[in-house]
Amino acid sequence: MTKYTDNQLQDFIRQAGKGFKLSEAHRSAIRFHILDVINSRPGRINPRHIIHPIRFTMPILVPVVLAVLLALGGGTATLADTAKPGDALYPMDQWMERIQQQLTADPNVKATLYARMADERIEELAELQSIDPSQLSSPPTQTAWQMHQQEAVEHLSRSIEQISAVQDAFRKKLAAATNPAEKAAFQRVLDALEAVQTRRENRLNAMPPHPLPDLPISDLRQQIRQMRKEHQAEMQEIHQNMMQEFDGDETSVSNDNPTSGQTPPASEAAPTSSDSAGQTALIMYVPRDENGNVNWNLIDYDNDGIPDIYQHSPNLRPRFL
Amino acid sequence: MDILNRLAAKAKKGDQAAFAQLFDLLADPIYRFLAFRLNNPEDAKEMASQVFLEAWQGLARYDPKRSFKAWIFSIARYTLIDFYRRHRAESGLDTVTELAGPTDIQAEVGTKTEIEQVLQEVNRLPELYQTVLKLKFVEELDYAEIAELTGKTKNSLRVIVKRGLDKLRDNLNHD
């Protein structure tokens, strides 16, 4: 029977506690989730921020609209959130989104916000598209419906540009990132944004031919296709640069070289054992089609909404496949 | 005022970036505190997320003169208590907690068996004793901070630590 001293017991408790570690991937996922929830349900908004004259173009209207919101009850904000162009509450929905954008300074939060807003834009357009114009009773109603669709298309187009701008910003951050944890975090945001664009492109492609010839949905398809193409090309370049940079620093011998032009299939993504000991590296499995092109539609999402292209493993060097 | 309290004061005013920094600084300790007691890392992650969201929602009630660390650990503590209250009937986890994350612990220390036993025995102590021992020796909170979050005096806490270690020693020697 061992008679433990107080110091021994304290040390055991300390060591037991140290065994519980949150992985970088899980920490990023939790962080992303928390900021997403906070941003979608701010709950607490600092009144001093709301009336800040530089932050808002219409500071005098803010307390008035807040008073109206309060008078109508909290449910109004929820109703406004689901409004589409032409609905009475749609201007309020747009106004609330502008406020959220103004309040959001953190680029991570901003990325989440834009992703959510992008989904709303496509929903709005889809709802308007589902209306049969022959069921509209009068010419003025039909004209209004056309105008609202036009408005929805413009909003969607703006939203595509917003997402693209945020992607640009995060690509720069990724290119400048110096450690695997930072790279993983930025890559995750970029993947989430790319998933939004993919979802949106799929929805746009699924929309039936429209009776209005001047409604530029095909332009939107073209716009999003073009932006995604540019994004993927730039991401590939960043990954290649990162690999070259890493290979320059790496002293151990590598068996493969992703910059050589030959893309190994995902099935060959198994780590090698010749990597430097003690390093924790990020393995990114980028899905590719049979021609070796990156295909984001192949990303497998599990319940947590995070694409399954990451794997943290000890004793490995980073590989971008 | 330490960095946590300064960030908390900003977050209280609605600064989300400050809250994100608080998360970065406290995610590991909060997760560790929860995972120590729970037998499921997934539950610990989910609960950590819940603790931070509740902290955000409750920041209006937070007094910046008090320790933010103590405040958020008190949320974590009550979230755990609430969890066990709800799951007591189905899991019986109030009496025995299995070792969570054994692989990590094995990798971390050589004396696996003793550490496992201590972990199990700590989780068999009364809730207040467990909380105080973990906060004192794992999270290294001082008595003043633990007093804030438990409502006990510093002297009472010293007694609790002493009795907790004695009880732990007795239990280990009986096993």
Short mmCIF file of C-alpha atoms in Angstrom, two decimals:
data_model
loop_
_atom_site.label_atom_id
_atom_site.label_comp_id
_atom_site.label_asym_id
_atom_site.label_seq_id
_atom_site.Cartn_x
_atom_site.Cartn_y
_atom_site.Cartn_z
CA MET A 1 0.00 0.00 0.00
CA THR A 2 1.47 3.37 -1.04
CA LYS A 3 1.08 6.32 1.27
CA TYR A 4 0.89 9.31 -1.05
CA THR A 5 1.99 12.72 0.18
CA ASP A 6 -0.08 15.86 -0.43
CA ASN A 7 2.45 17.02 -3.00
CA GLN A 8 2.25 13.74 -4.89
CA LEU A 9 -1.53 13.88 -4.99
CA GLN A 10 -1.49 17.48 -6.18
CA ASP A 11 0.95 16.51 -8.90
CA PHE A 12 -1.24 13.59 -10.00
CA ILE A 13 -4.28 15.84 -10.24
CA ARG A 14 -2.25 18.35 -12.25
CA GLN A 15 -1.01 15.69 -14.66
CA ALA A 16 -4.47 14.17 -15.04
CA GLY A 17 -5.81 17.59 -16.02
CA LYS A 18 -3.06 18.11 -18.58
CA GLY A 19 -4.23 15.00 -20.42
CA PHE A 20 -7.31 16.79 -21.71
CA LYS A 21 -6.45 18.85 -24.74
CA LEU A 22 -8.62 20.53 -27.29
CA SER A 23 -7.24 19.94 -30.78
CA GLU A 24 -6.65 22.95 -33.00
CA ALA A 25 -9.28 21.72 -35.44
CA HIS A 26 -11.92 21.33 -32.74
CA ARG A 27 -11.01 24.63 -31.16
CA SER A 28 -11.47 26.38 -34.54
CA ALA A 29 -14.75 24.59 -35.13
CA ILE A 30 -16.11 25.63 -31.72
CA ARG A 31 -14.88 29.20 -32.25
CA PHE A 32 -16.55 29.37 -35.65
CA HIS A 33 -19.80 28.01 -34.22
CA ILE A 34 -19.83 30.44 -31.29
CA LEU A 35 -19.17 33.46 -33.48
CA ASP A 36 -21.79 32.29 -35.94
CA VAL A 37 -24.43 32.00 -33.22
CA ILE A 38 -23.43 35.29 -31.62
CA ASN A 39 -23.61 37.01 -34.93
CA SER A 40 -26.89 35.53 -36.03
CA ARG A 41 -28.45 36.24 -32.64
CA PRO A 42 -26.49 39.21 -31.30
CA GLY A 43 -28.73 39.40 -28.22
CA ARG A 44 -26.90 42.35 -26.80
CA ILE A 45 -26.18 45.42 -28.89
CA ASN A 46 -24.38 48.29 -27.36
CA PRO A 47 -26.58 51.40 -27.65
CA ARG A 48 -23.49 53.58 -27.95
CA HIS A 49 -22.48 51.72 -31.10
CA ILE A 50 -25.91 52.07 -32.60
CA ILE A 51 -25.93 55.84 -32.46
CA HIS A 52 -22.32 56.29 -33.52
CA PRO A 53 -22.49 58.91 -36.31
CA ILE A 54 -19.58 57.50 -38.33
CA ARG A 55 -20.87 53.97 -38.34
CA PHE A 56 -24.26 54.76 -39.77
CA THR A 57 -25.43 56.93 -42.57
CA MET A 58 -28.81 57.54 -40.97
CA PRO A 59 -28.11 57.95 -37.25
CA ILE A 60 -31.27 59.91 -36.57
CA LEU A 61 -33.46 57.15 -37.91
CA VAL A 62 -31.88 54.44 -35.77
CA PRO A 63 -33.62 55.18 -32.46
CA VAL A 64 -36.88 55.75 -34.33
CA VAL A 65 -36.71 52.36 -36.02
CA LEU A 66 -35.64 50.70 -32.78
CA ALA A 67 -38.63 52.26 -31.07
CA VAL A 68 -40.87 50.91 -33.83
CA LEU A 69 -39.27 47.50 -33.48
CA LEU A 70 -39.83 47.53 -29.73
CA ALA A 71 -43.40 48.69 -30.17
CA LEU A 72 -44.12 45.90 -32.62
CA GLY A 73 -42.42 43.27 -30.47
CA GLY A 74 -39.36 41.07 -30.99
CA GLY A 75 -41.16 38.77 -33.42
CA THR A 76 -41.07 41.51 -36.02
CA ALA A 77 -37.35 41.15 -36.45
CA THR A 78 -37.76 37.43 -37.08
CA LEU A 79 -40.54 38.07 -39.58
CA ALA A 80 -38.43 40.72 -41.29
CA ASP A 81 -35.57 38.26 -41.54
CA THR A 82 -37.68 35.96 -43.71
CA ALA A 83 -39.11 38.75 -45.87
CA LYS A 84 -38.48 38.83 -49.60
CA PRO A 85 -38.45 41.75 -52.07
CA GLY A 86 -41.92 43.24 -52.30
CA ASP A 87 -42.89 42.28 -48.74
CA ALA A 88 -43.69 45.12 -46.37
CA LEU A 89 -40.92 44.07 -44.01
CA TYR A 90 -38.25 43.58 -46.68
CA PRO A 91 -36.72 47.08 -46.24
CA MET A 92 -36.42 46.33 -42.54
CA ASP A 93 -34.67 43.03 -43.32
CA GLN A 94 -32.17 44.88 -45.50
CA TRP A 95 -31.71 47.57 -42.89
CA MET A 96 -31.05 45.03 -40.15
CA GLU A 97 -28.46 43.33 -42.32
CA ARG A 98 -26.70 46.64 -42.93
CA ILE A 99 -26.60 47.23 -39.16
CA GLN A 100 -25.13 43.77 -38.60
CA GLN A 101 -22.47 44.47 -41.21
CA GLN A 102 -21.61 47.77 -39.56
CA LEU A 103 -21.40 46.20 -36.13
CA THR A 104 -19.18 43.41 -37.30
CA ALA A 105 -15.51 44.29 -37.22
CA ASP A 106 -14.01 40.81 -36.80
CA PRO A 107 -13.28 39.39 -40.29
CA ASN A 108 -14.14 35.86 -39.11
CA VAL A 109 -17.55 37.02 -37.95
CA LYS A 110 -18.00 39.00 -41.14
CA ALA A 111 -17.32 35.91 -43.24
CA THR A 112 -19.98 34.00 -41.32
CA LEU A 113 -22.44 36.85 -41.67
CA TYR A 114 -21.95 37.12 -45.43
CA ALA A 115 -22.33 33.37 -45.81
CA ARG A 116 -25.67 33.49 -43.99
CA MET A 117 -26.85 36.50 -45.96
CA ALA A 118 -25.88 34.79 -49.21
CA ASP A 119 -28.18 31.89 -48.39
CA GLU A 120 -30.99 34.32 -47.69
CA ARG A 121 -30.53 36.06 -51.06
CA ILE A 122 -30.85 32.82 -53.01
CA GLU A 123 -33.93 31.86 -50.95
CA GLU A 124 -35.56 35.16 -51.79
CA LEU A 125 -34.96 34.74 -55.49
CA ALA A 126 -36.13 31.13 -55.43
CA GLU A 127 -39.37 32.12 -53.70
CA LEU A 128 -40.10 34.83 -56.22
CA GLN A 129 -39.26 32.43 -59.03
CA SER A 130 -41.77 29.94 -57.71
CA ILE A 131 -44.66 32.37 -58.37
CA ASP A 132 -46.59 31.67 -61.56
CA PRO A 133 -47.03 35.07 -63.32
CA SER A 134 -50.26 33.92 -64.96
CA GLN A 135 -51.80 33.76 -61.47
CA LEU A 136 -51.12 37.42 -60.83
CA SER A 137 -54.40 39.29 -61.15
CA SER A 138 -53.49 42.66 -62.63
CA PRO A 139 -50.78 44.21 -64.83
CA PRO A 140 -49.54 46.44 -61.97
CA THR A 141 -49.04 43.35 -59.80
CA GLN A 142 -47.13 41.65 -62.58
CA THR A 143 -44.97 44.73 -63.06
CA ALA A 144 -44.28 44.88 -59.32
CA TRP A 145 -43.38 41.19 -59.34
CA GLN A 146 -40.93 41.76 -62.20
CA MET A 147 -39.38 44.69 -60.36
CA HIS A 148 -39.00 42.65 -57.20
CA GLN A 149 -37.32 39.85 -59.10
CA GLN A 150 -34.97 42.35 -60.66
CA GLU A 151 -34.23 43.66 -57.18
CA ALA A 152 -33.60 40.13 -55.87
CA VAL A 153 -31.20 39.43 -58.74
CA GLU A 154 -29.29 42.65 -58.03
CA HIS A 155 -29.04 41.78 -54.33
CA LEU A 156 -27.80 38.32 -55.18
CA SER A 157 -25.22 39.74 -57.53
CA ARG A 158 -24.00 42.11 -54.82
CA SER A 159 -23.88 39.26 -52.35
CA ILE A 160 -21.76 37.18 -54.75
CA GLU A 161 -19.31 40.07 -54.94
CA GLN A 162 -19.28 40.44 -51.14
CA ILE A 163 -18.40 36.79 -50.64
CA SER A 164 -15.77 37.04 -53.32
CA ALA A 165 -14.23 40.09 -51.60
CA VAL A 166 -14.11 38.26 -48.27
CA GLN A 167 -12.55 35.26 -50.01
CA ASP A 168 -9.90 37.60 -51.43
CA ALA A 169 -9.15 38.93 -47.96
CA PHE A 170 -8.83 35.45 -46.47
CA ARG A 171 -6.71 34.21 -49.36
CA LYS A 172 -4.27 37.01 -48.54
CA LYS A 173 -4.33 35.99 -44.88
CA LEU A 174 -3.74 32.36 -45.82
CA ALA A 175 -0.83 33.28 -48.08
CA ALA A 176 0.72 35.36 -45.28
CA ALA A 177 0.04 32.83 -42.49
CA THR A 178 3.15 31.45 -40.87
CA ASN A 179 2.04 28.50 -38.77
CA PRO A 180 -0.19 25.45 -39.41
CA ALA A 181 -2.85 26.53 -36.91
CA GLU A 182 -3.32 29.89 -38.63
CA LYS A 183 -3.34 28.25 -42.02
CA ALA A 184 -5.94 25.74 -40.89
CA ALA A 185 -8.19 28.45 -39.48
CA PHE A 186 -8.02 30.60 -42.63
CA GLN A 187 -8.44 27.58 -44.86
CA ARG A 188 -11.53 26.59 -42.93
CA VAL A 189 -13.16 29.97 -43.44
CA LEU A 190 -12.30 29.84 -47.14
CA ASP A 191 -13.80 26.38 -47.44
CA ALA A 192 -16.98 27.48 -45.72
CA LEU A 193 -17.28 30.43 -48.11
CA GLU A 194 -16.54 28.23 -51.09
CA ALA A 195 -19.23 25.82 -49.92
CA VAL A 196 -21.68 28.73 -49.87
CA GLN A 197 -20.77 29.64 -53.44
CA THR A 198 -21.11 26.00 -54.50
CA ARG A 199 -24.50 25.73 -52.88
CA ARG A 200 -25.59 28.91 -54.56
CA GLU A 201 -24.34 27.87 -57.96
CA ASN A 202 -26.20 24.58 -57.65
CA ARG A 203 -29.39 26.38 -56.69
CA LEU A 204 -29.03 28.80 -59.59
CA ASN A 205 -28.42 25.95 -62.01
CA ALA A 206 -31.49 24.16 -60.68
CA MET A 207 -33.76 27.13 -61.36
CA PRO A 208 -36.03 26.54 -64.38
CA PRO A 209 -35.83 28.78 -67.48
CA HIS A 210 -37.49 32.04 -66.64
CA PRO A 211 -40.34 33.64 -68.59
CA LEU A 212 -38.69 37.06 -68.30
CA PRO A 213 -36.00 37.27 -70.96
CA ASP A 214 -34.38 40.33 -69.41
CA LEU A 215 -33.91 38.72 -65.98
CA PRO A 216 -30.16 38.07 -65.99
CA ILE A 217 -30.06 34.80 -64.08
CA SER A 218 -27.72 33.36 -66.68
CA ASP A 219 -25.44 36.35 -66.02
CA LEU A 220 -25.48 35.44 -62.34
CA ARG A 221 -24.56 31.86 -63.17
CA GLN A 222 -21.74 33.14 -65.32
CA GLN A 223 -20.61 35.57 -62.59
CA ILE A 224 -20.49 32.94 -59.88
CA ARG A 225 -18.83 30.38 -62.19
CA GLN A 226 -16.15 32.89 -63.15
CA MET A 227 -15.47 33.93 -59.55
CA ARG A 228 -15.22 30.36 -58.36
CA LYS A 229 -12.84 29.52 -61.18
CA GLU A 230 -10.60 32.45 -60.27
CA HIS A 231 -10.82 31.54 -56.59
CA GLN A 232 -9.82 27.93 -57.22
CA ALA A 233 -6.93 28.95 -59.46
CA GLU A 234 -5.63 31.36 -56.83
CA MET A 235 -6.04 28.79 -54.06
CA GLN A 236 -4.06 26.28 -56.06
CA GLU A 237 -1.32 28.83 -56.55
CA ILE A 238 -1.26 29.64 -52.82
CA HIS A 239 -1.02 25.97 -51.93
CA GLN A 240 1.79 25.45 -54.40
CA ASN A 241 3.65 28.45 -52.98
CA MET A 242 3.14 27.12 -49.47
CA MET A 243 4.51 23.75 -50.50
CA GLN A 244 7.52 25.33 -52.20
CA GLU A 245 8.14 27.45 -49.12
CA PHE A 246 7.87 24.40 -46.92
CA ASP A 247 10.12 22.32 -49.15
CA GLY A 248 12.70 25.10 -48.96
CA ASP A 249 12.69 24.91 -45.17
CA GLU A 250 12.38 21.18 -44.90
CA THR A 251 15.59 19.32 -44.23
CA SER A 252 14.21 15.79 -44.40
CA VAL A 253 13.74 14.09 -47.76
CA SER A 254 10.27 14.04 -49.25
CA ASN A 255 9.02 11.22 -51.42
CA ASP A 256 6.55 13.26 -53.42
CA ASN A 257 6.40 16.74 -54.84
CA PRO A 258 2.95 18.28 -55.34
CA THR A 259 4.40 21.08 -57.45
CA SER A 260 5.72 18.69 -60.07
CA GLY A 261 2.45 18.78 -61.98
CA GLN A 262 1.40 15.28 -61.07
CA THR A 263 -1.48 15.25 -58.65
CA PRO A 264 -1.69 12.18 -56.48
CA PRO A 265 -5.21 10.87 -55.88
CA ALA A 266 -6.72 11.22 -52.41
CA SER A 267 -6.23 7.51 -51.85
CA GLU A 268 -2.47 8.15 -51.81
CA ALA A 269 -2.79 10.69 -49.05
CA ALA A 270 -1.49 8.35 -46.39
CA PRO A 271 1.30 10.00 -44.39
CA THR A 272 4.88 8.85 -44.71
CA SER A 273 6.95 7.77 -41.77
CA SER A 274 10.11 9.65 -42.78
CA ASP A 275 8.83 12.96 -41.43
CA SER A 276 10.57 14.88 -38.72
CA ALA A 277 9.65 13.68 -35.27
CA GLY A 278 7.73 15.79 -32.81
CA GLN A 279 5.97 17.97 -35.37
CA THR A 280 2.24 18.28 -35.54
CA ALA A 281 1.22 18.96 -39.10
CA LEU A 282 -1.98 19.63 -40.93
CA ILE A 283 -2.97 17.28 -43.69
CA MET A 284 -5.40 18.78 -46.14
CA TYR A 285 -7.17 16.41 -48.47
CA VAL A 286 -8.41 18.56 -51.30
CA PRO A 287 -10.93 16.60 -53.36
CA ARG A 288 -10.10 16.19 -57.04
CA ASP A 289 -11.90 14.67 -59.98
CA GLU A 290 -10.45 12.06 -62.30
CA ASN A 291 -8.67 14.78 -64.32
CA GLY A 292 -6.87 16.05 -61.26
CA ASN A 293 -8.90 19.28 -61.02
CA VAL A 294 -10.07 20.48 -57.62
CA ASN A 295 -13.73 19.63 -57.22
CA TRP A 296 -15.32 21.20 -54.17
CA ASN A 297 -18.54 19.34 -54.72
CA LEU A 298 -16.75 16.19 -53.56
CA ILE A 299 -16.17 17.55 -50.06
CA ASP A 300 -17.81 15.34 -47.52
CA TYR A 301 -19.55 17.31 -44.78
CA ASP A 302 -20.44 15.58 -41.56
CA ASN A 303 -22.84 16.71 -38.87
CA ASP A 304 -20.70 19.57 -37.66
CA GLY A 305 -20.80 21.32 -41.03
CA ILE A 306 -17.01 21.36 -41.28
CA PRO A 307 -15.63 19.83 -44.46
CA ASP A 308 -13.83 16.56 -43.82
CA ILE A 309 -10.61 17.52 -45.54
CA TYR A 310 -8.50 18.02 -42.44
CA GLN A 311 -6.66 15.61 -40.31
CA HIS A 312 -4.23 16.40 -37.57
CA SER A 313 -1.53 13.84 -37.15
CA PRO A 314 1.64 13.84 -35.11
CA ASN A 315 5.07 13.47 -36.67
CA LEU A 316 4.05 14.54 -40.14
CA ARG A 317 4.90 17.31 -42.51
CA PRO A 318 2.10 19.33 -44.12
CA ARG A 319 0.89 18.03 -47.44
CA PHE A 320 -1.49 19.71 -49.81
CA LEU A 321 -2.92 17.07 -52.08
CA MET B 1 -7.13 44.84 -14.13
CA ASP B 2 -5.76 41.82 -15.98
CA ILE B 3 -6.07 41.17 -19.71
CA LEU B 4 -9.10 38.91 -19.29
CA ASN B 5 -11.02 41.52 -17.35
CA ARG B 6 -10.12 44.23 -19.85
CA LEU B 7 -11.35 42.07 -22.73
CA ALA B 8 -14.47 41.14 -20.77
CA ALA B 9 -15.23 44.82 -20.19
CA LYS B 10 -15.02 45.39 -23.95
CA ALA B 11 -17.11 42.31 -24.71
CA LYS B 12 -19.72 43.51 -22.23
CA LYS B 13 -20.09 46.57 -24.43
CA GLY B 14 -20.81 44.36 -27.44
CA ASP B 15 -17.29 43.94 -28.82
CA GLN B 16 -17.38 40.54 -30.54
CA ALA B 17 -13.69 40.60 -31.41
CA ALA B 18 -12.85 41.00 -27.71
CA PHE B 19 -15.09 38.05 -26.92
CA ALA B 20 -13.33 36.02 -29.61
CA GLN B 21 -10.02 36.80 -27.88
CA LEU B 22 -11.49 35.69 -24.56
CA PHE B 23 -12.44 32.43 -26.21
CA ASP B 24 -8.89 32.00 -27.53
CA LEU B 25 -7.46 32.50 -24.05
CA LEU B 26 -9.95 30.40 -22.11
CA ALA B 27 -11.10 27.66 -24.49
CA ASP B 28 -8.47 25.20 -23.27
CA PRO B 29 -8.96 25.69 -19.51
CA ILE B 30 -12.75 25.52 -19.82
CA TYR B 31 -12.60 22.42 -22.02
CA ARG B 32 -10.13 20.79 -19.64
CA PHE B 33 -12.33 21.54 -16.63
CA LEU B 34 -15.35 20.00 -18.35
CA ALA B 35 -13.57 17.03 -19.92
CA PHE B 36 -12.01 16.13 -16.56
CA ARG B 37 -15.45 15.39 -15.22
CA LEU B 38 -17.31 14.13 -18.30
CA ASN B 39 -16.72 10.72 -19.80
CA ASN B 40 -17.22 11.89 -23.35
CA PRO B 41 -14.99 14.38 -25.22
CA GLU B 42 -17.87 15.20 -27.59
CA ASP B 43 -20.04 16.23 -24.63
CA ALA B 44 -17.15 18.32 -23.32
CA LYS B 45 -16.78 20.16 -26.63
CA GLU B 46 -20.48 20.79 -26.90
CA MET B 47 -20.63 21.97 -23.33
CA ALA B 48 -17.64 24.27 -23.80
CA SER B 49 -19.47 25.89 -26.68
CA GLN B 50 -22.57 26.22 -24.48
CA VAL B 51 -20.56 27.81 -21.66
CA PHE B 52 -19.16 30.51 -23.94
CA LEU B 53 -22.54 31.23 -25.49
CA GLU B 54 -24.09 31.55 -22.03
CA ALA B 55 -21.24 33.82 -21.02
CA TRP B 56 -21.93 36.04 -24.03
CA GLN B 57 -25.63 36.17 -23.23
CA GLY B 58 -24.95 36.85 -19.56
CA LEU B 59 -22.22 39.45 -19.95
CA ALA B 60 -24.69 42.18 -19.07
CA ARG B 61 -24.74 40.75 -15.54
CA TYR B 62 -20.97 40.46 -15.27
CA ASP B 63 -19.29 42.91 -12.89
CA PRO B 64 -15.92 43.96 -14.44
CA LYS B 65 -14.50 44.50 -10.93
CA ARG B 66 -14.69 40.75 -10.37
CA SER B 67 -12.45 38.13 -11.93
CA PHE B 68 -13.78 37.15 -15.35
CA LYS B 69 -12.01 33.82 -15.09
CA ALA B 70 -13.84 33.01 -11.86
CA TRP B 71 -17.10 34.17 -13.43
CA ILE B 72 -16.86 31.95 -16.52
CA PHE B 73 -15.71 28.96 -14.47
CA SER B 74 -18.79 29.39 -12.32
CA ILE B 75 -20.88 29.14 -15.51
CA ALA B 76 -18.96 25.99 -16.46
CA ARG B 77 -19.51 24.55 -13.00
CA TYR B 78 -23.26 25.15 -13.01
CA THR B 79 -23.51 23.84 -16.58
CA LEU B 80 -21.91 20.60 -15.38
CA ILE B 81 -24.16 20.40 -12.32
CA ASP B 82 -27.17 20.94 -14.55
CA PHE B 83 -25.95 18.28 -16.98
CA TYR B 84 -25.62 15.67 -14.24
CA ARG B 85 -28.94 16.60 -12.74
CA ARG B 86 -30.58 15.90 -16.10
CA HIS B 87 -28.60 12.73 -16.86
CA ARG B 88 -28.37 11.23 -13.40
CA ALA B 89 -31.19 8.73 -13.83
CA GLU B 90 -30.03 7.38 -17.16
CA SER B 91 -26.26 7.29 -16.70
CA GLY B 92 -25.52 7.12 -12.99
CA LEU B 93 -22.57 9.40 -13.67
CA ASP B 94 -22.88 11.12 -10.33
CA THR B 95 -21.18 8.19 -8.69
CA VAL B 96 -18.64 6.90 -11.19
CA THR B 97 -16.97 8.66 -14.06
CA GLU B 98 -14.97 6.69 -16.55
CA LEU B 99 -11.64 7.99 -17.67
CA ALA B 100 -11.96 10.38 -20.56
CA GLY B 101 -9.20 10.73 -23.10
CA PRO B 102 -7.00 7.89 -21.79
CA THR B 103 -4.82 7.97 -24.89
CA ASP B 104 -3.86 11.57 -24.29
CA ILE B 105 -3.08 10.88 -20.69
CA GLN B 106 -1.01 7.82 -21.50
CA ALA B 107 1.00 9.83 -23.95
CA GLU B 108 1.48 12.60 -21.42
CA VAL B 109 2.65 10.66 -18.41
CA GLY B 110 4.30 7.39 -17.70
CA THR B 111 2.50 6.51 -14.47
CA LYS B 112 -0.72 5.73 -16.25
CA THR B 113 -2.36 3.60 -13.60
CA GLU B 114 -1.88 6.04 -10.75
CA ILE B 115 -3.09 8.95 -12.83
CA GLU B 116 -6.15 7.03 -13.94
CA GLN B 117 -6.94 6.06 -10.38
CA VAL B 118 -6.52 9.61 -9.14
CA LEU B 119 -8.74 10.90 -11.94
CA GLN B 120 -11.42 8.38 -11.08
CA GLU B 121 -11.19 9.03 -7.36
CA VAL B 122 -11.29 12.80 -7.77
CA ASN B 123 -14.51 12.40 -9.74
CA ARG B 124 -15.99 10.35 -6.89
CA LEU B 125 -15.53 13.15 -4.38
CA PRO B 126 -18.44 15.50 -3.57
CA GLU B 127 -18.94 18.04 -6.34
CA LEU B 128 -17.59 20.98 -4.36
CA TYR B 129 -14.41 19.09 -3.46
CA GLN B 130 -13.85 18.09 -7.08
CA THR B 131 -14.36 21.63 -8.30
CA VAL B 132 -12.02 23.14 -5.75
CA LEU B 133 -9.23 20.59 -6.30
CA LYS B 134 -9.37 20.95 -10.10
CA LEU B 135 -9.48 24.73 -10.03
CA LYS B 136 -6.68 24.90 -7.50
CA PHE B 137 -4.25 22.34 -8.96
CA VAL B 138 -5.12 22.05 -12.65
CA GLU B 139 -6.26 25.58 -13.50
CA GLU B 140 -4.13 27.18 -10.79
CA LEU B 141 -6.74 29.67 -9.70
CA ASP B 142 -5.92 31.37 -6.42
CA TYR B 143 -8.11 31.04 -3.34
CA ALA B 144 -9.62 34.49 -3.87
CA GLU B 145 -10.85 33.51 -7.35
CA ILE B 146 -12.19 30.15 -6.18
CA ALA B 147 -13.90 31.91 -3.29
CA GLU B 148 -15.65 34.20 -5.77
CA LEU B 149 -17.08 31.39 -7.80
CA THR B 150 -17.99 29.02 -4.98
CA GLY B 151 -19.15 31.55 -2.42
CA LYS B 152 -16.88 30.03 0.25
CA THR B 153 -14.32 31.88 2.33
CA LYS B 154 -10.61 31.39 1.71
CA ASN B 155 -10.24 29.57 5.03
CA SER B 156 -13.09 27.20 4.19
CA LEU B 157 -11.42 26.49 0.86
CA ARG B 158 -8.14 25.60 2.55
CA VAL B 159 -10.03 23.15 4.75
CA ILE B 160 -11.81 21.70 1.70
CA VAL B 161 -8.49 21.20 -0.08
CA LYS B 162 -7.01 19.49 2.96
CA ARG B 163 -10.02 17.22 3.47
CA GLY B 164 -10.25 16.53 -0.27
CA LEU B 165 -6.65 15.36 -0.43
CA ASP B 166 -7.11 13.25 2.73
CA LYS B 167 -10.21 11.63 1.29
CA LEU B 168 -8.45 11.03 -2.01
CA ARG B 169 -5.52 9.40 -0.21
CA ASP B 170 -7.85 7.16 1.82
CA ASN B 171 -9.76 6.07 -1.26
CA LEU B 172 -6.57 5.33 -3.20
CA ASN B 173 -5.21 3.26 -0.34
CA HIS B 174 -8.44 1.28 -0.05
CA ASP B 175 -8.58 0.37 -3.76
#
